[in-house]
Every structure is written in C-alpha cells, then in structure tokens.
C-alpha positions as protocol buffer text, in pm:
chain_id: "A"
residue {
  index: 1
  type: UNK
  ca { x: 0 y: 0 z: 0 }
}
residue {
  index: 2
  type: UNK
  ca { x: 127 y: 345 z: -93 }
}
residue {
  index: 3
  type: UNK
  ca { x: 210 y: 547 z: 220 }
}
residue {
  index: 4
  type: UNK
  ca { x: -45 y: 817 z: 296 }
}
residue {
  index: 5
  type: UNK
  ca { x: 66 y: 1174 z: 257 }
}
residue {
  index: 6
  type: UNK
  ca { x: -75 y: 1464 z: 461 }
}
residue {
  index: 7
  type: UNK
  ca { x: -340 y: 1681 z: 289 }
}
residue {
  index: 8
  type: UNK
  ca { x: -181 y: 1925 z: 42 }
}
residue {
  index: 9
  type: UNK
  ca { x: -341 y: 2225 z: 214 }
}
residue {
  index: 10
  type: UNK
  ca { x: -132 y: 2144 z: 522 }
}
residue {
  index: 11
  type: UNK
  ca { x: 181 y: 2246 z: 330 }
}
residue {
  index: 12
  type: UNK
  ca { x: 96 y: 2613 z: 390 }
}
residue {
  index: 13
  type: UNK
  ca { x: 49 y: 2563 z: 764 }
}
residue {
  index: 14
  type: UNK
  ca { x: 306 y: 2678 z: 1024 }
}
residue {
  index: 15
  type: UNK
  ca { x: 574 y: 2422 z: 1107 }
}
residue {
  index: 16
  type: UNK
  ca { x: 423 y: 2354 z: 1451 }
}
residue {
  index: 17
  type: UNK
  ca { x: 83 y: 2274 z: 1298 }
}
residue {
  index: 18
  type: UNK
  ca { x: 237 y: 2032 z: 1045 }
}
residue {
  index: 19
  type: UNK
  ca { x: 446 y: 1867 z: 1315 }
}
residue {
  index: 20
  type: UNK
  ca { x: 145 y: 1821 z: 1546 }
}
residue {
  index: 21
  type: UNK
  ca { x: -67 y: 1677 z: 1266 }
}
residue {
  index: 22
  type: UNK
  ca { x: 193 y: 1419 z: 1164 }
}
residue {
  index: 23
  type: UNK
  ca { x: 245 y: 1320 z: 1527 }
}
residue {
  index: 24
  type: UNK
  ca { x: -122 y: 1291 z: 1628 }
}
residue {
  index: 25
  type: UNK
  ca { x: -319 y: 1187 z: 1319 }
}
residue {
  index: 26
  type: UNK
  ca { x: -399 y: 818 z: 1273 }
}
residue {
  index: 27
  type: UNK
  ca { x: -467 y: 627 z: 952 }
}
residue {
  index: 28
  type: UNK
  ca { x: -818 y: 492 z: 874 }
}
residue {
  index: 29
  type: UNK
  ca { x: -972 y: 297 z: 588 }
}
residue {
  index: 30
  type: UNK
  ca { x: -1330 y: 220 z: 473 }
}
residue {
  index: 31
  type: UNK
  ca { x: -1450 y: -28 z: 214 }
}
residue {
  index: 32
  type: UNK
  ca { x: -1695 y: 86 z: -53 }
}
residue {
  index: 33
  type: UNK
  ca { x: -2051 y: 76 z: 81 }
}
residue {
  index: 34
  type: UNK
  ca { x: -1946 y: 101 z: 445 }
}
residue {
  index: 35
  type: UNK
  ca { x: -2132 y: 343 z: 670 }
}
residue {
  index: 36
  type: UNK
  ca { x: -1899 y: 589 z: 839 }
}
residue {
  index: 37
  type: UNK
  ca { x: -2153 y: 775 z: 1056 }
}
residue {
  index: 38
  type: UNK
  ca { x: -2519 y: 735 z: 1151 }
}
residue {
  index: 39
  type: UNK
  ca { x: -2775 y: 982 z: 1289 }
}
residue {
  index: 40
  type: UNK
  ca { x: -2727 y: 1031 z: 1663 }
}
residue {
  index: 41
  type: UNK
  ca { x: -2368 y: 910 z: 1667 }
}
residue {
  index: 42
  type: UNK
  ca { x: -2115 y: 1100 z: 1877 }
}
residue {
  index: 43
  type: UNK
  ca { x: -1848 y: 1282 z: 1676 }
}
residue {
  index: 44
  type: UNK
  ca { x: -1536 y: 1142 z: 1840 }
}
residue {
  index: 45
  type: UNK
  ca { x: -1286 y: 1243 z: 1570 }
}
residue {
  index: 46
  type: UNK
  ca { x: -1234 y: 1453 z: 1258 }
}
residue {
  index: 47
  type: UNK
  ca { x: -1150 y: 1250 z: 949 }
}
residue {
  index: 48
  type: UNK
  ca { x: -952 y: 1397 z: 658 }
}
residue {
  index: 49
  type: UNK
  ca { x: -1006 y: 1208 z: 332 }
}
residue {
  index: 50
  type: UNK
  ca { x: -697 y: 1125 z: 128 }
}
residue {
  index: 51
  type: UNK
  ca { x: -846 y: 897 z: -137 }
}
residue {
  index: 52
  type: UNK
  ca { x: -1201 y: 798 z: -230 }
}
residue {
  index: 53
  type: UNK
  ca { x: -1541 y: 960 z: -195 }
}
residue {
  index: 54
  type: UNK
  ca { x: -1809 y: 968 z: 76 }
}
residue {
  index: 55
  type: UNK
  ca { x: -2172 y: 1076 z: 51 }
}
residue {
  index: 56
  type: UNK
  ca { x: -2347 y: 1260 z: 336 }
}
residue {
  index: 57
  type: UNK
  ca { x: -2727 y: 1232 z: 318 }
}
residue {
  index: 58
  type: UNK
  ca { x: -3052 y: 1223 z: 514 }
}
residue {
  index: 59
  type: UNK
  ca { x: -3344 y: 981 z: 493 }
}
residue {
  index: 60
  type: UNK
  ca { x: -3703 y: 1105 z: 522 }
}
residue {
  index: 61
  type: UNK
  ca { x: -3989 y: 930 z: 696 }
}
residue {
  index: 62
  type: UNK
  ca { x: -4105 y: 794 z: 358 }
}
residue {
  index: 63
  type: UNK
  ca { x: -3763 y: 636 z: 301 }
}
residue {
  index: 64
  type: UNK
  ca { x: -3649 y: 883 z: 35 }
}
residue {
  index: 65
  type: UNK
  ca { x: -3289 y: 997 z: 55 }
}
residue {
  index: 66
  type: UNK
  ca { x: -3158 y: 1349 z: -2 }
}
residue {
  index: 67
  type: UNK
  ca { x: -2787 y: 1401 z: -62 }
}
residue {
  index: 68
  type: UNK
  ca { x: -2645 y: 1696 z: 131 }
}
residue {
  index: 69
  type: UNK
  ca { x: -2294 y: 1687 z: -16 }
}
residue {
  index: 70
  type: UNK
  ca { x: -2002 y: 1464 z: -105 }
}
residue {
  index: 71
  type: UNK
  ca { x: -1665 y: 1449 z: 69 }
}
residue {
  index: 72
  type: UNK
  ca { x: -1389 y: 1426 z: -190 }
}
residue {
  index: 73
  type: UNK
  ca { x: -1016 y: 1359 z: -154 }
}
residue {
  index: 74
  type: UNK
  ca { x: -827 y: 1611 z: 62 }
}
residue {
  index: 75
  type: UNK
  ca { x: -1152 y: 1724 z: 232 }
}
residue {
  index: 76
  type: UNK
  ca { x: -1324 y: 1653 z: 562 }
}
residue {
  index: 77
  type: UNK
  ca { x: -1685 y: 1644 z: 679 }
}
residue {
  index: 78
  type: UNK
  ca { x: -1822 y: 1984 z: 784 }
}
residue {
  index: 79
  type: UNK
  ca { x: -2104 y: 1828 z: 988 }
}
residue {
  index: 80
  type: UNK
  ca { x: -1852 y: 1628 z: 1187 }
}
residue {
  index: 81
  type: UNK
  ca { x: -1649 y: 1941 z: 1263 }
}
residue {
  index: 82
  type: UNK
  ca { x: -1956 y: 2146 z: 1354 }
}
residue {
  index: 83
  type: UNK
  ca { x: -2101 y: 1872 z: 1577 }
}
residue {
  index: 84
  type: UNK
  ca { x: -1766 y: 1800 z: 1741 }
}
residue {
  index: 85
  type: UNK
  ca { x: -1705 y: 2164 z: 1830 }
}
residue {
  index: 86
  type: UNK
  ca { x: -2067 y: 2220 z: 1931 }
}
residue {
  index: 87
  type: UNK
  ca { x: -2103 y: 1901 z: 2134 }
}
residue {
  index: 88
  type: UNK
  ca { x: -2394 y: 1775 z: 1921 }
}
residue {
  index: 89
  type: UNK
  ca { x: -2468 y: 1428 z: 1777 }
}
residue {
  index: 90
  type: UNK
  ca { x: -2428 y: 1365 z: 1405 }
}
residue {
  index: 91
  type: UNK
  ca { x: -2758 y: 1443 z: 1225 }
}
residue {
  index: 92
  type: UNK
  ca { x: -2715 y: 1246 z: 900 }
}
residue {
  index: 93
  type: UNK
  ca { x: -2567 y: 937 z: 735 }
}
residue {
  index: 94
  type: UNK
  ca { x: -2220 y: 924 z: 584 }
}
residue {
  index: 95
  type: UNK
  ca { x: -2136 y: 635 z: 351 }
}
residue {
  index: 96
  type: UNK
  ca { x: -1830 y: 545 z: 143 }
}
residue {
  index: 97
  type: UNK
  ca { x: -1919 y: 541 z: -228 }
}
residue {
  index: 98
  type: UNK
  ca { x: -1575 y: 399 z: -308 }
}
residue {
  index: 99
  type: UNK
  ca { x: -1292 y: 250 z: -106 }
}
residue {
  index: 100
  type: UNK
  ca { x: -1163 y: 538 z: 102 }
}
residue {
  index: 101
  type: UNK
  ca { x: -880 y: 617 z: 342 }
}
residue {
  index: 102
  type: UNK
  ca { x: -722 y: 908 z: 517 }
}
residue {
  index: 103
  type: UNK
  ca { x: -624 y: 1059 z: 852 }
}
residue {
  index: 104
  type: UNK
  ca { x: -824 y: 1102 z: 1173 }
}
residue {
  index: 105
  type: UNK
  ca { x: -767 y: 1331 z: 1472 }
}
residue {
  index: 106
  type: UNK
  ca { x: -953 y: 1276 z: 1799 }
}
residue {
  index: 107
  type: UNK
  ca { x: -1202 y: 1533 z: 1924 }
}
residue {
  index: 108
  type: UNK
  ca { x: -999 y: 1658 z: 2227 }
}
residue {
  index: 109
  type: UNK
  ca { x: -689 y: 1711 z: 2014 }
}
residue {
  index: 110
  type: UNK
  ca { x: -877 y: 1890 z: 1737 }
}
residue {
  index: 111
  type: UNK
  ca { x: -1054 y: 2120 z: 1985 }
}
residue {
  index: 112
  type: UNK
  ca { x: -719 y: 2207 z: 2140 }
}
residue {
  index: 113
  type: UNK
  ca { x: -576 y: 2286 z: 1796 }
}
residue {
  index: 114
  type: UNK
  ca { x: -868 y: 2515 z: 1711 }
}
residue {
  index: 115
  type: UNK
  ca { x: -824 y: 2699 z: 2041 }
}
residue {
  index: 116
  type: UNK
  ca { x: -448 y: 2733 z: 1997 }
}
residue {
  index: 117
  type: UNK
  ca { x: -388 y: 2798 z: 1626 }
}
residue {
  index: 118
  type: UNK
  ca { x: -529 y: 3063 z: 1392 }
}
residue {
  index: 119
  type: UNK
  ca { x: -460 y: 2821 z: 1106 }
}
residue {
  index: 120
  type: UNK
  ca { x: -722 y: 2575 z: 1232 }
}
residue {
  index: 121
  type: UNK
  ca { x: -976 y: 2848 z: 1307 }
}
residue {
  index: 122
  type: UNK
  ca { x: -940 y: 2974 z: 950 }
}
residue {
  index: 123
  type: UNK
  ca { x: -973 y: 2616 z: 825 }
}
residue {
  index: 124
  type: UNK
  ca { x: -1296 y: 2556 z: 1019 }
}
residue {
  index: 125
  type: UNK
  ca { x: -1464 y: 2881 z: 913 }
}
residue {
  index: 126
  type: UNK
  ca { x: -1357 y: 2834 z: 553 }
}
residue {
  index: 127
  type: UNK
  ca { x: -1495 y: 2480 z: 554 }
}
residue {
  index: 128
  type: UNK
  ca { x: -1826 y: 2595 z: 704 }
}
residue {
  index: 129
  type: UNK
  ca { x: -1861 y: 2869 z: 444 }
}
residue {
  index: 130
  type: UNK
  ca { x: -1790 y: 2642 z: 147 }
}
residue {
  index: 131
  type: UNK
  ca { x: -2021 y: 2363 z: 262 }
}
residue {
  index: 132
  type: UNK
  ca { x: -2304 y: 2601 z: 351 }
}
residue {
  index: 133
  type: UNK
  ca { x: -2285 y: 2737 z: -2 }
}
residue {
  index: 134
  type: UNK
  ca { x: -2299 y: 2382 z: -144 }
}
residue {
  index: 135
  type: UNK
  ca { x: -2601 y: 2286 z: 66 }
}
residue {
  index: 136
  type: UNK
  ca { x: -2785 y: 2603 z: -38 }
}
residue {
  index: 137
  type: UNK
  ca { x: -2711 y: 2523 z: -403 }
}
residue {
  index: 138
  type: UNK
  ca { x: -2848 y: 2171 z: -349 }
}
residue {
  index: 139
  type: UNK
  ca { x: -3169 y: 2316 z: -206 }
}
residue {
  index: 140
  type: UNK
  ca { x: -3193 y: 2554 z: -501 }
}
residue {
  index: 141
  type: UNK
  ca { x: -3136 y: 2267 z: -746 }
}
residue {
  index: 142
  type: UNK
  ca { x: -3406 y: 2047 z: -596 }
}
residue {
  index: 143
  type: UNK
  ca { x: -3650 y: 2338 z: -570 }
}
residue {
  index: 144
  type: UNK
  ca { x: -3599 y: 2520 z: -899 }
}
residue {
  index: 145
  type: UNK
  ca { x: -3397 y: 2314 z: -1153 }
}
residue {
  index: 146
  type: UNK
  ca { x: -3553 y: 2073 z: -1399 }
}
residue {
  index: 147
  type: UNK
  ca { x: -3522 y: 1711 z: -1294 }
}
residue {
  index: 148
  type: UNK
  ca { x: -3372 y: 1602 z: -1629 }
}
residue {
  index: 149
  type: UNK
  ca { x: -3091 y: 1857 z: -1587 }
}
residue {
  index: 150
  type: UNK
  ca { x: -3018 y: 1726 z: -1237 }
}
residue {
  index: 151
  type: UNK
  ca { x: -3017 y: 1363 z: -1352 }
}
residue {
  index: 152
  type: UNK
  ca { x: -2786 y: 1431 z: -1646 }
}
residue {
  index: 153
  type: UNK
  ca { x: -2553 y: 1639 z: -1427 }
}
residue {
  index: 154
  type: UNK
  ca { x: -2532 y: 1349 z: -1179 }
}
residue {
  index: 155
  type: UNK
  ca { x: -2448 y: 1104 z: -1460 }
}
residue {
  index: 156
  type: UNK
  ca { x: -2177 y: 1329 z: -1602 }
}
residue {
  index: 157
  type: UNK
  ca { x: -2028 y: 1383 z: -1258 }
}
residue {
  index: 158
  type: UNK
  ca { x: -2016 y: 1009 z: -1194 }
}
residue {
  index: 159
  type: UNK
  ca { x: -1865 y: 943 z: -1536 }
}
residue {
  index: 160
  type: UNK
  ca { x: -1580 y: 1189 z: -1486 }
}
residue {
  index: 161
  type: UNK
  ca { x: -1433 y: 1427 z: -1747 }
}
residue {
  index: 162
  type: UNK
  ca { x: -1416 y: 1173 z: -2030 }
}
residue {
  index: 163
  type: UNK
  ca { x: -1603 y: 864 z: -1909 }
}
residue {
  index: 164
  type: UNK
  ca { x: -1864 y: 690 z: -2122 }
}
residue {
  index: 165
  type: UNK
  ca { x: -2015 y: 433 z: -1885 }
}
residue {
  index: 166
  type: UNK
  ca { x: -2176 y: 494 z: -1545 }
}
residue {
  index: 167
  type: UNK
  ca { x: -2250 y: 210 z: -1305 }
}
residue {
  index: 168
  type: UNK
  ca { x: -2554 y: 326 z: -1109 }
}
residue {
  index: 169
  type: UNK
  ca { x: -2908 y: 214 z: -1036 }
}
residue {
  index: 170
  type: UNK
  ca { x: -3215 y: 425 z: -1097 }
}
residue {
  index: 171
  type: UNK
  ca { x: -3282 y: 430 z: -723 }
}
residue {
  index: 172
  type: UNK
  ca { x: -2930 y: 560 z: -655 }
}
residue {
  index: 173
  type: UNK
  ca { x: -2985 y: 837 z: -910 }
}
residue {
  index: 174
  type: UNK
  ca { x: -3320 y: 922 z: -753 }
}
residue {
  index: 175
  type: UNK
  ca { x: -3161 y: 945 z: -410 }
}
residue {
  index: 176
  type: UNK
  ca { x: -2880 y: 1159 z: -547 }
}
residue {
  index: 177
  type: UNK
  ca { x: -3102 y: 1417 z: -717 }
}
residue {
  index: 178
  type: UNK
  ca { x: -3382 y: 1418 z: -460 }
}
residue {
  index: 179
  type: UNK
  ca { x: -3653 y: 1269 z: -681 }
}
residue {
  index: 180
  type: UNK
  ca { x: -3854 y: 947 z: -718 }
}
residue {
  index: 181
  type: UNK
  ca { x: -3728 y: 637 z: -900 }
}
residue {
  index: 182
  type: UNK
  ca { x: -4026 y: 648 z: -1136 }
}
residue {
  index: 183
  type: UNK
  ca { x: -3935 y: 1002 z: -1242 }
}
residue {
  index: 184
  type: UNK
  ca { x: -3576 y: 896 z: -1307 }
}
residue {
  index: 185
  type: UNK
  ca { x: -3698 y: 597 z: -1509 }
}
residue {
  index: 186
  type: UNK
  ca { x: -3922 y: 812 z: -1730 }
}
residue {
  index: 187
  type: UNK
  ca { x: -3645 y: 1067 z: -1782 }
}
residue {
  index: 188
  type: UNK
  ca { x: -3386 y: 807 z: -1878 }
}
residue {
  index: 189
  type: UNK
  ca { x: -3634 y: 642 z: -2115 }
}
residue {
  index: 190
  type: UNK
  ca { x: -3696 y: 974 z: -2290 }
}
residue {
  index: 191
  type: UNK
  ca { x: -3325 y: 1052 z: -2317 }
}
residue {
  index: 192
  type: UNK
  ca { x: -3276 y: 702 z: -2453 }
}
residue {
  index: 193
  type: UNK
  ca { x: -3537 y: 760 z: -2724 }
}
residue {
  index: 194
  type: UNK
  ca { x: -3349 y: 1076 z: -2816 }
}
residue {
  index: 195
  type: UNK
  ca { x: -3034 y: 859 z: -2846 }
}
residue {
  index: 196
  type: UNK
  ca { x: -2843 y: 1068 z: -2595 }
}
residue {
  index: 197
  type: UNK
  ca { x: -2775 y: 766 z: -2374 }
}
residue {
  index: 198
  type: UNK
  ca { x: -2840 y: 393 z: -2350 }
}
residue {
  index: 199
  type: UNK
  ca { x: -2979 y: 233 z: -2034 }
}
residue {
  index: 200
  type: UNK
  ca { x: -2893 y: -120 z: -1926 }
}
residue {
  index: 201
  type: UNK
  ca { x: -2951 y: -290 z: -1593 }
}
residue {
  index: 202
  type: UNK
  ca { x: -2735 y: -109 z: -1338 }
}
residue {
  index: 203
  type: UNK
  ca { x: -2545 y: 86 z: -1604 }
}
residue {
  index: 204
  type: UNK
  ca { x: -2592 y: 390 z: -1828 }
}
residue {
  index: 205
  type: UNK
  ca { x: -2390 y: 452 z: -2145 }
}
residue {
  index: 206
  type: UNK
  ca { x: -2347 y: 819 z: -2236 }
}
residue {
  index: 207
  type: UNK
  ca { x: -2372 y: 839 z: -2615 }
}
residue {
  index: 208
  type: UNK
  ca { x: -2360 y: 1216 z: -2674 }
}
residue {
  index: 209
  type: UNK
  ca { x: -2174 y: 1388 z: -2392 }
}
residue {
  index: 210
  type: UNK
  ca { x: -2179 y: 1730 z: -2561 }
}
residue {
  index: 211
  type: UNK
  ca { x: -2556 y: 1732 z: -2596 }
}
residue {
  index: 212
  type: UNK
  ca { x: -2600 y: 1593 z: -2244 }
}
residue {
  index: 213
  type: UNK
  ca { x: -2380 y: 1873 z: -2115 }
}
residue {
  index: 214
  type: UNK
  ca { x: -2617 y: 2127 z: -2270 }
}
residue {
  index: 215
  type: UNK
  ca { x: -2913 y: 1951 z: -2108 }
}
residue {
  index: 216
  type: UNK
  ca { x: -2742 y: 1978 z: -1768 }
}
residue {
  index: 217
  type: UNK
  ca { x: -2660 y: 2345 z: -1816 }
}
residue {
  index: 218
  type: UNK
  ca { x: -3002 y: 2459 z: -1931 }
}
residue {
  index: 219
  type: UNK
  ca { x: -3139 y: 2365 z: -1586 }
}
C-alpha cells in the first residue's frame, strides 16, 4: 500500500501545525458501501479524506434519501467538525461510495488545535462557508432546476471528465437528485429515445456527452 501523505493544504500551515498533525493523526480505511456515521452518533474524531469519496445524506420518513454533499479527496466532513465543536450528535448518514482512506484526529486534540492555532480556526470557518454554499445550491437545485438537468448532471459527474459508462441504479440516481425512481426511469427512457444515452440494468452509457452537457446546463 502506498504510504499516505498529509493533505496538500497542510503544506501552507506553520511548522508547529504540520508537526502536530503528523504526530497525532492516525490512519483509517473504509470499504466501498461502508457506513462511516449514523444519525445520533457522537463525533469522536475529525476524518480527513486522502483517497475515495463519501456521501453525506438524510433519509425522510417515507424512506427517500436526499444528498447533502459529497466528501472528496483532501476534504473533511463539515457536519462532523460542527457537531464536534458544538457538542452535538451527528444528524445524517455518511457512507463510502468507493474504497476510502485518510487521517483522523480525535475530538480533544482537534478542539485544542482550534483553540491554539489561527490556522485551524481559519480552516474551520472556511470549511463551514464552502459547505453552507454547497447545501444552499443543493436546495436551489431540488427546488428550482428541472429534474432532467439534475439527472444528467449526476451522470456526467459520476462518469468523470471523459467517461462513457456509469454504473448506477435508478434508485441511486433518484436518491442523489432528490426525486422518485419512477421520475428517473421516465427521464432516462426519454433521453434514450433521443439517443443521448443507453440504459442497461445497473449501467448507463453516455452516447452524446456534448448534448448531455447542454441539457445539464439549461437547468
């Protein structure tokens, strides 16, 4: 296994901050599909993702899921930080969408760092600001954007910059965009008739990425 490296944003930190992080942070790993946090769980540590991707989401009383945001490589979970510093339980679910690993710092150590170093205070407030903006955009998307634009955007994001095939179920797409599976099914069927994509069981082939990109942008 390739040795883990500290997050790249730590390179700009004061020497004492870098030294403390390397001395105190512990390695962690999650398999794809594993649940990292559940509603009501105590936030005992702050995890910094080095590789992989986690989804943070909530489940309604009717069983529908709404994605709040994703944690990508070199990021950490804003809800964990906010709950840890505020002494509150975790209010959502966090699940690994891929194999993931990174560093973790226990709650007492992280609180002490925030109290002692301006670097960590700036990090926390910057993280809160960025994630709040993302959550507000998600609310705006679900409330005002067309569902076909949201579905296509989710497919393109999963495929990556040049990918052609996306392994995903219709239920996963519905959970991701905050809609019903039946709506996703009808949308994919229509886009298939227009020969923009091809749907197979558990997989979608993107046939015309340029046109799909315009669908996502028209919102």
